[in-house]
Coordinates of C-alpha atoms in Angstrom, one line a residue:
M1 CA -71.0 -54.3 60.3
S2 CA -72.9 -57.4 61.7
R3 CA -71.5 -59.3 64.7
T4 CA -71.0 -62.4 62.5
T5 CA -69.2 -60.5 59.8
A6 CA -67.1 -58.6 62.3
T7 CA -66.0 -61.8 63.9
V8 CA -65.1 -63.3 60.6
A9 CA -63.2 -60.2 59.5
A10 CA -61.3 -60.1 62.8
S11 CA -60.4 -63.7 62.6
L12 CA -59.2 -63.6 59.1
P13 CA -55.5 -63.4 58.5
D14 CA -54.5 -60.4 56.4
Q15 CA -54.0 -62.4 53.3
W16 CA -54.7 -59.9 50.5
E17 CA -54.0 -62.3 47.7
E18 CA -56.6 -64.8 49.1
L19 CA -59.3 -62.1 49.2
V20 CA -58.4 -61.0 45.6
T21 CA -58.6 -64.5 44.3
T22 CA -62.0 -65.1 46.0
A23 CA -63.3 -61.9 44.5
L24 CA -62.2 -62.9 41.0
L25 CA -63.7 -66.4 41.2
G26 CA -67.0 -65.2 42.9
T27 CA -68.5 -66.2 46.2
D28 CA -70.7 -68.8 44.4
R29 CA -67.5 -70.8 43.7
R30 CA -65.4 -69.8 46.7
T31 CA -66.1 -68.2 50.0
P32 CA -63.7 -66.5 52.5
P33 CA -62.5 -68.8 55.2
G34 CA -65.0 -69.2 58.1
V35 CA -67.9 -68.0 56.0
A36 CA -70.7 -70.3 55.0
P37 CA -71.9 -70.2 51.4
G38 CA -75.1 -68.2 51.0
P39 CA -76.5 -64.8 50.5
Q40 CA -74.3 -63.3 53.2
A41 CA -71.0 -64.4 51.6
P42 CA -70.6 -61.4 49.2
S43 CA -71.1 -58.9 52.1
A44 CA -68.7 -60.8 54.3
L45 CA -66.1 -60.7 51.5
L46 CA -66.4 -57.0 51.1
D47 CA -66.2 -56.4 54.9
A48 CA -63.1 -58.6 55.1
A49 CA -61.5 -56.7 52.2
A50 CA -62.4 -53.3 53.9
A51 CA -60.8 -54.5 57.1
A52 CA -57.7 -55.8 55.3
T53 CA -57.4 -52.5 53.5
V54 CA -57.4 -50.5 56.7
R55 CA -54.8 -52.9 58.2
R56 CA -52.6 -52.6 55.1
R57 CA -52.7 -48.8 55.0
A58 CA -52.2 -48.4 58.7
G59 CA -49.0 -50.4 58.4
L60 CA -47.4 -48.4 55.7
R61 CA -44.6 -46.1 56.5
P62 CA -45.0 -42.6 55.1
A63 CA -42.8 -41.9 52.1
R64 CA -40.0 -39.5 52.3
P65 CA -41.1 -36.1 51.0
A66 CA -39.9 -35.2 47.5
E67 CA -37.4 -32.4 47.2
R68 CA -39.1 -29.1 47.1
L69 CA -39.2 -27.7 43.6
R70 CA -36.7 -24.9 43.0
P71 CA -38.3 -21.6 42.0
A72 CA -38.1 -20.6 38.4
P73 CA -35.1 -18.4 37.6
E74 CA -35.5 -14.7 37.3
D75 CA -35.7 -13.1 33.9
P76 CA -33.7 -9.8 34.1
R77 CA -35.1 -8.4 30.8
P78 CA -37.7 -5.6 31.0
P79 CA -41.4 -6.5 30.9
L80 CA -43.6 -6.0 27.9
P81 CA -45.6 -2.8 27.7
P82 CA -49.2 -3.7 28.7
A83 CA -50.6 -3.2 25.2
A84 CA -48.0 -5.4 23.7
A85 CA -48.7 -8.1 26.3
R86 CA -52.4 -8.0 25.4
R87 CA -51.5 -8.3 21.7
L88 CA -49.3 -11.3 22.4
A89 CA -52.2 -13.0 24.2
A90 CA -54.5 -12.4 21.2
L91 CA -51.9 -13.7 18.7
L92 CA -51.4 -16.9 20.8
A93 CA -55.1 -17.5 21.2
D94 CA -55.7 -17.4 17.5
R95 CA -55.8 -20.9 15.9
P96 CA -56.1 -21.5 12.1
G97 CA -59.6 -22.7 11.2
A98 CA -60.3 -25.6 9.0
S99 CA -59.5 -24.8 5.5
G100 CA -62.3 -25.3 3.1
G101 CA -60.2 -24.6 0.1
G102 CA -62.1 -21.4 -0.7
R103 CA -61.5 -17.8 0.0
R104 CA -59.6 -16.6 3.0
G105 CA -61.8 -13.6 3.7
A106 CA -60.7 -10.1 4.7
A107 CA -59.6 -10.9 8.3
P108 CA -55.8 -11.0 8.9
D109 CA -54.2 -14.3 9.8
L110 CA -52.9 -13.6 13.3
M111 CA -50.8 -16.7 13.5
E112 CA -48.8 -15.5 10.5
L113 CA -48.1 -12.3 12.4
L114 CA -46.7 -14.1 15.4
P115 CA -43.2 -14.7 13.9
Q116 CA -42.8 -11.0 13.2
W117 CA -44.1 -10.0 16.6
L118 CA -41.5 -12.3 18.2
Q119 CA -38.7 -10.9 16.1
A120 CA -39.6 -7.4 17.0
A121 CA -40.0 -8.2 20.7
N122 CA -36.6 -10.0 20.7
A123 CA -34.9 -7.1 19.0
R124 CA -36.1 -4.8 21.8
G125 CA -35.0 -7.2 24.5
Y126 CA -38.3 -7.8 26.3
A127 CA -39.1 -10.6 28.6
A128 CA -42.1 -12.8 28.1
P129 CA -45.0 -12.5 30.5
P130 CA -45.0 -15.5 32.8
Q131 CA -48.7 -16.2 32.2
A132 CA -48.0 -16.4 28.4
L133 CA -45.3 -19.1 28.7
P134 CA -47.6 -22.2 28.4
A135 CA -49.3 -20.9 25.3
L136 CA -46.0 -19.8 23.8
L137 CA -44.5 -23.2 24.3
D138 CA -47.6 -24.9 22.8
A139 CA -47.3 -22.6 19.8
A140 CA -43.6 -23.5 19.4
R141 CA -44.3 -27.2 19.8
G142 CA -46.8 -27.1 16.9
R143 CA -44.6 -24.9 14.6
T144 CA -40.9 -25.7 14.3
D145 CA -40.3 -22.4 12.4
L146 CA -41.4 -20.5 15.5
R147 CA -39.0 -22.3 17.9
P148 CA -35.8 -20.3 17.8
A149 CA -37.6 -16.9 18.2
A150 CA -40.2 -18.2 20.6
L151 CA -37.6 -19.9 22.9
R152 CA -35.4 -16.8 22.8
F153 CA -38.3 -14.6 23.9
A154 CA -39.6 -17.1 26.5
G155 CA -36.2 -17.1 28.2
P156 CA -35.0 -19.2 31.1
R157 CA -38.4 -19.7 32.7
A158 CA -39.5 -21.6 29.6
L159 CA -36.7 -24.1 30.1
W160 CA -37.7 -24.5 33.8
L161 CA -41.3 -25.3 32.7
A162 CA -40.1 -27.7 30.0
R163 CA -38.4 -29.9 32.5
L164 CA -41.7 -30.3 34.2
N165 CA -43.9 -31.1 31.2
P166 CA -42.9 -33.9 28.7
D167 CA -44.9 -32.1 26.0
W168 CA -42.4 -29.3 26.1
R169 CA -39.2 -31.3 26.2
F170 CA -38.4 -30.1 22.7
A171 CA -37.3 -26.8 24.2
L172 CA -34.5 -28.5 26.1
R173 CA -33.1 -29.8 22.8
A174 CA -33.8 -26.7 20.7
A175 CA -32.6 -24.0 23.0
P176 CA -28.9 -23.4 23.6
G177 CA -28.2 -24.3 27.2
G178 CA -31.5 -26.2 27.4
G179 CA -30.0 -29.5 28.5
P180 CA -30.3 -30.3 32.1
S181 CA -26.5 -30.5 32.5
A182 CA -25.6 -27.8 30.0
P183 CA -22.6 -25.9 31.4
D184 CA -21.6 -22.3 31.2
L185 CA -19.6 -21.7 28.1
R186 CA -17.0 -20.2 30.3
D187 CA -16.6 -23.5 32.2
P188 CA -14.0 -25.6 30.3
Q189 CA -14.4 -28.6 32.6
G190 CA -18.2 -28.6 32.3
I191 CA -17.9 -28.2 28.5
R192 CA -15.6 -31.2 28.2
R193 CA -17.7 -33.3 30.5
L194 CA -20.9 -32.7 28.5
W195 CA -19.0 -33.2 25.2
Q196 CA -17.8 -36.6 26.5
E197 CA -20.9 -37.8 28.3
G198 CA -23.9 -35.9 26.8
L199 CA -26.6 -37.0 24.4
F200 CA -26.1 -36.4 20.8
A201 CA -28.5 -33.5 20.6
E202 CA -26.9 -31.9 23.6
R203 CA -23.5 -32.2 22.0
V204 CA -24.6 -30.7 18.8
T205 CA -26.2 -27.8 20.7
L206 CA -23.0 -27.4 22.7
L207 CA -20.7 -27.4 19.6
T208 CA -22.9 -24.9 17.8
A209 CA -23.1 -22.5 20.7
L210 CA -19.3 -22.8 21.4
R211 CA -18.5 -22.3 17.7
S212 CA -20.3 -19.0 17.7
R213 CA -18.3 -17.8 20.7
D214 CA -14.9 -19.4 20.1
A215 CA -14.4 -21.1 16.8
A216 CA -11.0 -22.5 17.6
A217 CA -12.2 -24.0 20.9
A218 CA -15.1 -25.7 19.2
R219 CA -12.8 -27.2 16.6
A220 CA -10.3 -28.4 19.2
L221 CA -13.2 -30.1 21.1
L222 CA -14.3 -31.9 17.9
E223 CA -10.7 -33.0 17.1
E224 CA -10.4 -34.7 20.5
T225 CA -13.1 -37.3 19.8
W226 CA -13.2 -37.2 16.0
A227 CA -11.7 -40.7 15.5
T228 CA -14.2 -42.4 17.7
E229 CA -17.4 -40.7 16.5
R230 CA -20.0 -42.4 14.3
A231 CA -20.1 -41.4 10.6
E232 CA -23.5 -39.8 10.8
D233 CA -22.4 -37.9 13.9
R234 CA -19.2 -36.8 12.3
L235 CA -21.2 -35.4 9.4
M236 CA -23.4 -33.3 11.7
F237 CA -20.5 -32.1 13.8
L238 CA -18.6 -31.1 10.6
D239 CA -21.5 -29.1 9.3
S240 CA -21.4 -26.9 12.4
L241 CA -18.0 -25.6 11.2
R242 CA -19.8 -23.5 8.6
A243 CA -20.3 -20.9 11.2
G244 CA -17.1 -18.9 11.5
L245 CA -15.4 -20.9 8.8
G246 CA -11.8 -19.6 8.3
P247 CA -8.3 -20.5 7.3
D248 CA -7.5 -21.9 10.7
D249 CA -10.0 -24.8 9.9
E250 CA -8.1 -25.9 6.8
T251 CA -5.7 -28.4 8.5
F252 CA -8.6 -30.3 10.2
L253 CA -10.7 -30.3 7.1
E254 CA -7.8 -31.6 5.0
R255 CA -7.6 -34.6 7.4
A256 CA -11.3 -35.1 7.0
L257 CA -10.8 -35.6 3.2
A258 CA -9.4 -39.0 4.1
D259 CA -12.5 -40.0 6.2
R260 CA -14.0 -43.4 5.6
S261 CA -17.5 -41.8 5.0
R262 CA -18.1 -40.4 1.5
N263 CA -20.6 -37.8 2.9
V264 CA -18.1 -36.6 5.4
R265 CA -15.4 -36.3 2.6
A266 CA -17.8 -34.4 0.4
T267 CA -18.8 -31.9 3.2
A268 CA -15.1 -31.3 4.0
A269 CA -14.3 -30.7 0.4
E270 CA -17.2 -28.2 0.1
L271 CA -16.1 -26.3 3.1
L272 CA -12.5 -26.2 1.8
S273 CA -13.6 -24.9 -1.6
A274 CA -15.4 -22.1 0.2
L275 CA -11.9 -21.0 1.4
P276 CA -10.3 -19.6 -1.8
A277 CA -6.8 -19.7 -0.3
S278 CA -7.0 -23.3 0.7
A279 CA -4.8 -26.0 -0.8
L280 CA -7.8 -27.9 -2.1
A281 CA -9.1 -24.7 -3.8
A282 CA -5.7 -24.4 -5.5
R283 CA -5.8 -28.0 -6.7
M284 CA -9.3 -27.5 -8.1
A285 CA -8.2 -24.3 -9.8
V286 CA -5.4 -26.3 -11.7
R287 CA -7.9 -29.0 -12.7
A288 CA -10.6 -26.6 -13.8
A289 CA -8.2 -24.3 -15.7
A290 CA -7.0 -27.3 -17.7
C291 CA -10.6 -27.7 -18.9
V292 CA -11.5 -24.1 -19.8
A293 CA -9.6 -21.9 -22.1
M294 CA -9.9 -19.0 -24.6
D295 CA -9.9 -19.7 -28.3
R296 CA -8.5 -16.5 -30.0
T297 CA -8.4 -18.0 -33.5
Q298 CA -12.0 -17.1 -34.2
D299 CA -13.3 -13.7 -35.2
V300 CA -15.0 -13.4 -31.7
P301 CA -13.1 -14.6 -28.7
T302 CA -14.8 -17.8 -27.5
V303 CA -14.5 -19.9 -24.4
V304 CA -13.7 -23.5 -25.2
V305 CA -14.3 -26.4 -22.9
E306 CA -12.6 -29.8 -22.7
A307 CA -14.3 -31.8 -20.0
P308 CA -12.3 -34.3 -17.9
H309 CA -11.9 -37.8 -19.5
E310 CA -11.7 -39.6 -16.1
C311 CA -12.2 -39.1 -12.4
D312 CA -9.0 -40.3 -10.7
A313 CA -8.4 -41.1 -7.1
A314 CA -7.0 -37.7 -6.3
M315 CA -10.2 -36.0 -7.6
E316 CA -12.3 -38.3 -5.6
R317 CA -10.3 -37.6 -2.4
D318 CA -10.9 -33.9 -3.1
G319 CA -14.7 -34.4 -3.1
V320 CA -15.5 -35.1 -6.7
V321 CA -18.3 -37.6 -6.9
A322 CA -17.4 -40.1 -9.7
K323 CA -20.9 -41.5 -10.4
A324 CA -23.1 -39.1 -12.3
P325 CA -26.8 -38.9 -11.5
A326 CA -29.3 -40.4 -13.9
G327 CA -29.6 -38.4 -17.1
R328 CA -26.2 -36.6 -16.7
G329 CA -23.1 -37.3 -18.7
E330 CA -20.1 -38.3 -16.7
R331 CA -17.8 -35.7 -18.2
S332 CA -20.1 -32.8 -17.8
W333 CA -20.8 -33.9 -14.2
W334 CA -17.1 -33.9 -13.4
L335 CA -16.5 -30.6 -15.1
G336 CA -19.3 -28.9 -13.1
Q337 CA -17.8 -30.1 -9.8
L338 CA -14.3 -28.9 -10.7
V339 CA -15.5 -25.4 -11.8
E340 CA -17.8 -24.8 -8.8
A341 CA -15.0 -25.8 -6.4
A342 CA -12.3 -23.6 -8.1
P343 CA -11.8 -20.1 -6.8
L344 CA -13.5 -17.5 -9.0
G345 CA -10.3 -15.5 -9.0
T346 CA -8.9 -18.2 -11.3
W347 CA -10.9 -17.0 -14.3
P348 CA -9.9 -13.4 -15.1
G349 CA -6.2 -14.4 -15.5
R350 CA -7.1 -17.5 -17.4
L351 CA -9.5 -15.8 -19.8
G352 CA -7.6 -12.7 -20.9
G353 CA -7.8 -10.5 -17.9
R354 CA -11.5 -9.8 -18.3
T355 CA -13.9 -8.8 -15.6
P356 CA -16.6 -11.3 -14.4
E357 CA -19.2 -9.4 -16.5
E358 CA -17.1 -9.6 -19.6
I359 CA -16.3 -13.3 -19.0
V360 CA -20.0 -14.2 -18.6
A361 CA -20.8 -12.3 -21.9
L362 CA -18.3 -14.4 -23.9
P363 CA -19.8 -17.1 -26.2
V364 CA -19.0 -20.7 -25.1
A365 CA -18.3 -23.3 -27.9
D366 CA -20.0 -26.6 -28.4
G367 CA -23.0 -26.1 -26.1
W368 CA -21.1 -26.0 -22.9
Q369 CA -22.4 -22.6 -21.8
G370 CA -25.2 -23.9 -19.6
E371 CA -22.9 -26.3 -17.7
L372 CA -20.1 -23.7 -17.3
H373 CA -22.4 -20.8 -16.2
G374 CA -24.3 -23.1 -13.9
A375 CA -21.1 -24.1 -12.2
W376 CA -20.0 -20.5 -11.9
C377 CA -23.4 -19.7 -10.2
R378 CA -22.8 -22.4 -7.6
A379 CA -19.2 -21.1 -7.0
A380 CA -20.5 -17.5 -6.6
V381 CA -23.0 -18.7 -4.0
R382 CA -20.5 -20.9 -2.2
Q383 CA -17.8 -18.2 -2.1
R384 CA -20.3 -15.4 -1.4
D385 CA -18.9 -13.4 -4.4
A386 CA -21.2 -10.5 -5.1
E387 CA -19.3 -9.3 -8.2
W388 CA -19.7 -12.7 -9.9
S389 CA -23.3 -12.9 -8.7
R390 CA -24.1 -9.5 -10.4
A391 CA -22.5 -10.7 -13.6
L392 CA -24.4 -14.0 -13.7
L393 CA -27.7 -12.3 -12.8
G394 CA -27.4 -9.7 -15.5
E395 CA -29.8 -6.8 -15.7
P396 CA -33.2 -7.5 -14.3
S397 CA -34.8 -5.9 -17.4
A398 CA -33.0 -8.3 -19.8
P399 CA -35.5 -9.9 -22.2
E400 CA -34.5 -13.4 -21.0
A401 CA -35.8 -13.7 -17.4
G402 CA -33.0 -16.2 -16.7
G403 CA -30.1 -13.8 -17.1
P404 CA -26.9 -14.6 -18.8
G405 CA -25.8 -17.4 -16.5
A406 CA -28.5 -18.4 -14.0
V407 CA -30.3 -21.6 -15.0
S408 CA -33.3 -21.5 -12.7
L409 CA -35.3 -19.3 -10.4
A410 CA -33.9 -21.1 -7.4
E411 CA -30.3 -20.4 -8.7
R412 CA -31.2 -16.7 -9.2
A413 CA -32.6 -16.6 -5.6
R414 CA -29.3 -18.0 -4.3
L415 CA -27.3 -15.5 -6.3
L416 CA -29.4 -12.6 -5.0
A417 CA -28.7 -13.8 -1.4
T418 CA -25.0 -12.8 -1.8
L419 CA -25.9 -9.2 -2.5
D420 CA -26.7 -6.6 0.2
A421 CA -30.3 -6.0 1.1
G422 CA -30.8 -2.8 -0.8
E423 CA -29.2 -4.1 -4.0
R424 CA -31.2 -7.2 -3.8
A425 CA -34.5 -5.3 -3.4
A426 CA -33.7 -3.0 -6.3
W427 CA -32.9 -5.9 -8.6
V428 CA -36.1 -7.8 -7.8
A429 CA -38.1 -4.6 -8.2
G430 CA -36.7 -4.2 -11.7
F431 CA -37.4 -7.8 -12.5
I432 CA -41.0 -7.5 -11.5
E433 CA -41.5 -4.3 -13.5
T434 CA -40.3 -6.1 -16.6
H435 CA -41.5 -9.7 -16.1
G436 CA -44.4 -9.4 -13.7
L437 CA -45.1 -11.5 -10.6
S438 CA -45.5 -14.9 -12.3
E439 CA -41.8 -15.8 -11.8
A440 CA -41.0 -13.6 -8.9
F441 CA -42.2 -15.5 -5.9
Q442 CA -38.9 -17.3 -5.1
L443 CA -37.0 -14.0 -5.6
L444 CA -39.2 -12.1 -3.2
G445 CA -38.5 -14.8 -0.6
V446 CA -34.9 -13.7 -0.2
C447 CA -35.6 -10.0 0.2
A448 CA -35.2 -8.4 3.5
V449 CA -38.3 -7.6 5.6
P450 CA -39.9 -5.1 5.5
W451 CA -39.5 -4.7 1.7
A452 CA -37.7 -1.5 0.6
P453 CA -40.0 1.1 -0.8
P454 CA -39.1 0.5 -4.5
L455 CA -39.8 -3.2 -4.2
G456 CA -43.0 -2.7 -2.3
R457 CA -44.3 -0.3 -5.0
A458 CA -43.3 -2.7 -7.7
V459 CA -45.3 -5.6 -6.1
V460 CA -48.4 -3.4 -5.4
D461 CA -48.3 -2.0 -9.0
A462 CA -48.0 -5.5 -10.4
L463 CA -50.9 -6.8 -8.3
N464 CA -53.0 -3.8 -9.5
I465 CA -52.2 -4.5 -13.1
A466 CA -53.2 -8.2 -12.6
R467 CA -56.4 -7.1 -11.0
D468 CA -57.3 -4.6 -13.8
A469 CA -56.5 -7.3 -16.5
G470 CA -59.0 -9.7 -14.9
S471 CA -56.3 -12.2 -14.3
Y472 CA -57.2 -15.4 -12.5
P473 CA -57.0 -14.1 -8.9
W474 CA -56.0 -17.2 -6.9
S475 CA -52.8 -17.5 -8.9
F476 CA -51.4 -14.5 -7.0
S477 CA -52.4 -15.7 -3.5
G478 CA -48.9 -16.6 -2.6
V479 CA -47.5 -13.2 -3.5
M480 CA -50.4 -11.6 -1.7
G481 CA -49.6 -13.6 1.4
L482 CA -45.9 -12.5 1.2
A483 CA -47.0 -8.9 0.8
E484 CA -49.1 -9.1 4.0
R485 CA -46.0 -10.2 5.9
C486 CA -43.3 -8.2 4.1
L487 CA -44.7 -4.9 2.9
D488 CA -43.8 -1.9 5.0
P489 CA -46.8 -1.0 7.1
S490 CA -46.5 2.6 5.9
E491 CA -47.7 1.5 2.5
A492 CA -51.2 0.9 3.8
S493 CA -52.4 4.4 3.0
R494 CA -51.4 3.9 -0.7
L495 CA -53.6 0.9 -1.0
D496 CA -56.9 2.5 0.0
A497 CA -57.8 3.2 -3.6
L498 CA -57.6 -0.5 -4.4
L499 CA -60.3 -1.6 -1.9
A500 CA -63.3 -1.0 -4.2
I501 CA -64.6 -3.8 -6.4
P502 CA -63.3 -3.1 -9.9
D503 CA -65.2 -3.5 -13.1
E504 CA -64.6 -7.0 -14.5
P505 CA -63.5 -7.4 -18.1
E506 CA -65.6 -9.9 -20.1
D507 CA -62.9 -12.5 -20.1
A508 CA -62.2 -12.2 -16.4
A509 CA -62.5 -15.1 -14.0
P510 CA -65.9 -15.2 -12.4
G511 CA -66.0 -13.2 -9.1
A512 CA -62.4 -12.0 -9.6
G513 CA -63.3 -8.4 -8.8
S514 CA -64.8 -9.2 -5.4
Y515 CA -61.9 -11.5 -4.6
W516 CA -59.3 -8.7 -5.4
S517 CA -61.3 -6.3 -3.3
E518 CA -61.4 -8.7 -0.4
A519 CA -57.6 -9.6 -0.8
F520 CA -56.6 -5.9 -0.8
Q521 CA -58.9 -5.3 2.2
R522 CA -57.1 -8.1 4.1
L523 CA -53.7 -6.7 3.0
V524 CA -54.5 -3.2 4.2
T525 CA -55.9 -4.4 7.5
T526 CA -52.9 -6.6 8.1
L527 CA -50.5 -3.8 7.4
R528 CA -52.2 -1.5 9.8
L529 CA -52.2 -4.3 12.4
R530 CA -48.5 -4.8 11.9
G531 CA -48.0 -1.1 12.3
A532 CA -50.0 -1.1 15.6
M533 CA -48.0 -4.1 16.8
L534 CA -44.7 -2.3 16.3
A535 CA -46.0 0.9 18.0
E536 CA -47.1 -1.1 21.0
L537 CA -43.6 -2.6 21.4
A538 CA -42.0 0.8 21.4
P539 CA -40.6 1.7 24.9
E540 CA -42.9 3.9 26.9
E541 CA -41.9 7.5 27.2
P542 CA -41.2 8.5 30.9
A543 CA -43.8 10.9 32.3
P544 CA -42.6 14.5 32.4

């Protein structure tokens, strides 16, 4: 620094704002105090700013040190076997490529295997490797369907990390106990404090977790603040009562029928109708029975229907929606709501002591069969009644794929969900053998994974038939994708014979044969990969 400049810098008061203003205007228009305009002015300004910066920094008091970060909590679960840890790293490193709308190729889709890997690892109680947690949280951030399994596997250390990275804050909302002030469920005071002071998402998580542990305590907590909650919050809180729903909830739900929110009233009525012994179910049974009767004057016993002529205030209080959707008649709309909310035990006594199968087989006069059977379908799903579900589904080999009562594939899928896994798989297998795969996609989606052997064989046989017929191959891509995820890995050896490119019929889609070969190659490779994944997760045998 020159002597002149040093003198100027030393003589200048530490007026930072003055220096900043001079720099903004430029030394041609304004010079620092004591400096003559000219070529040395810019250098003098910079020297003065440097000196002022040193004085400013030297005068700062050091900030108080931040609190030392607490170590991440220990995860007491056993570590993954080394091979399984390497497999997890490979699955997390895979990213779906840009889709060109063409063929998928023969390589397995590793990201589609990650959910099954997580499910198997959680079932065996393993802890996530610490080095895999960032990639695991990133994967869960991008795919909401992965979150429950991924956060369960990631364990408490993932929540520790999520509090340090805003990109992972979703984990604090999605995981039970993820909130920063989430109490132990055995701490009544902490639970009450969070319920009264927590954010909405924290309260929903708390209520759901507590409901699974102590249904009565969760209901009592909700009752404390029910009158002061917002309508949209009451609806979400009420929905949490589905878990563990029982007769003890009836008194609270009856009071909710008088709620000022129509949606809350409708949800309360739906929950009450799922309790066949509830007072609401009894009221609905009386109303529905007045509309449906047996006509014994005809040669063949026939069900006759007289739909309600009005929707009175008592019906509306019990959850019946008065205004019909566009395209629906009011009377049929009211009838459907009454029948679906009435206990299914009402009908054998009302219709001559017949079984559900015999009732469903009865003719229904005046075109009311679809409406009546559709309402019985919804009642069977709501009340989880397997006997009525079987009756409404009918035999899977029936000529009509819709069965005697179901009105849509979605309705049949919901009815199937009320049956146990083995019966469900057997029914869908029979359906595929008779009707093929064109209507089976939704039905396959409700079957337990891995598919039972009869169902797996039925799917593979149907795919083989479609291949030999030269069917348009891409129309089966959805079923093929399900097969990759749901077939038992032991079925891979049965598929080796399907890997060759078949002869194409004259009317086959161009390139169909090579597509089918490629698709079966991917299926076999994926099944073997799934088998290897499960083997890697098996506990290691102790050395002899």
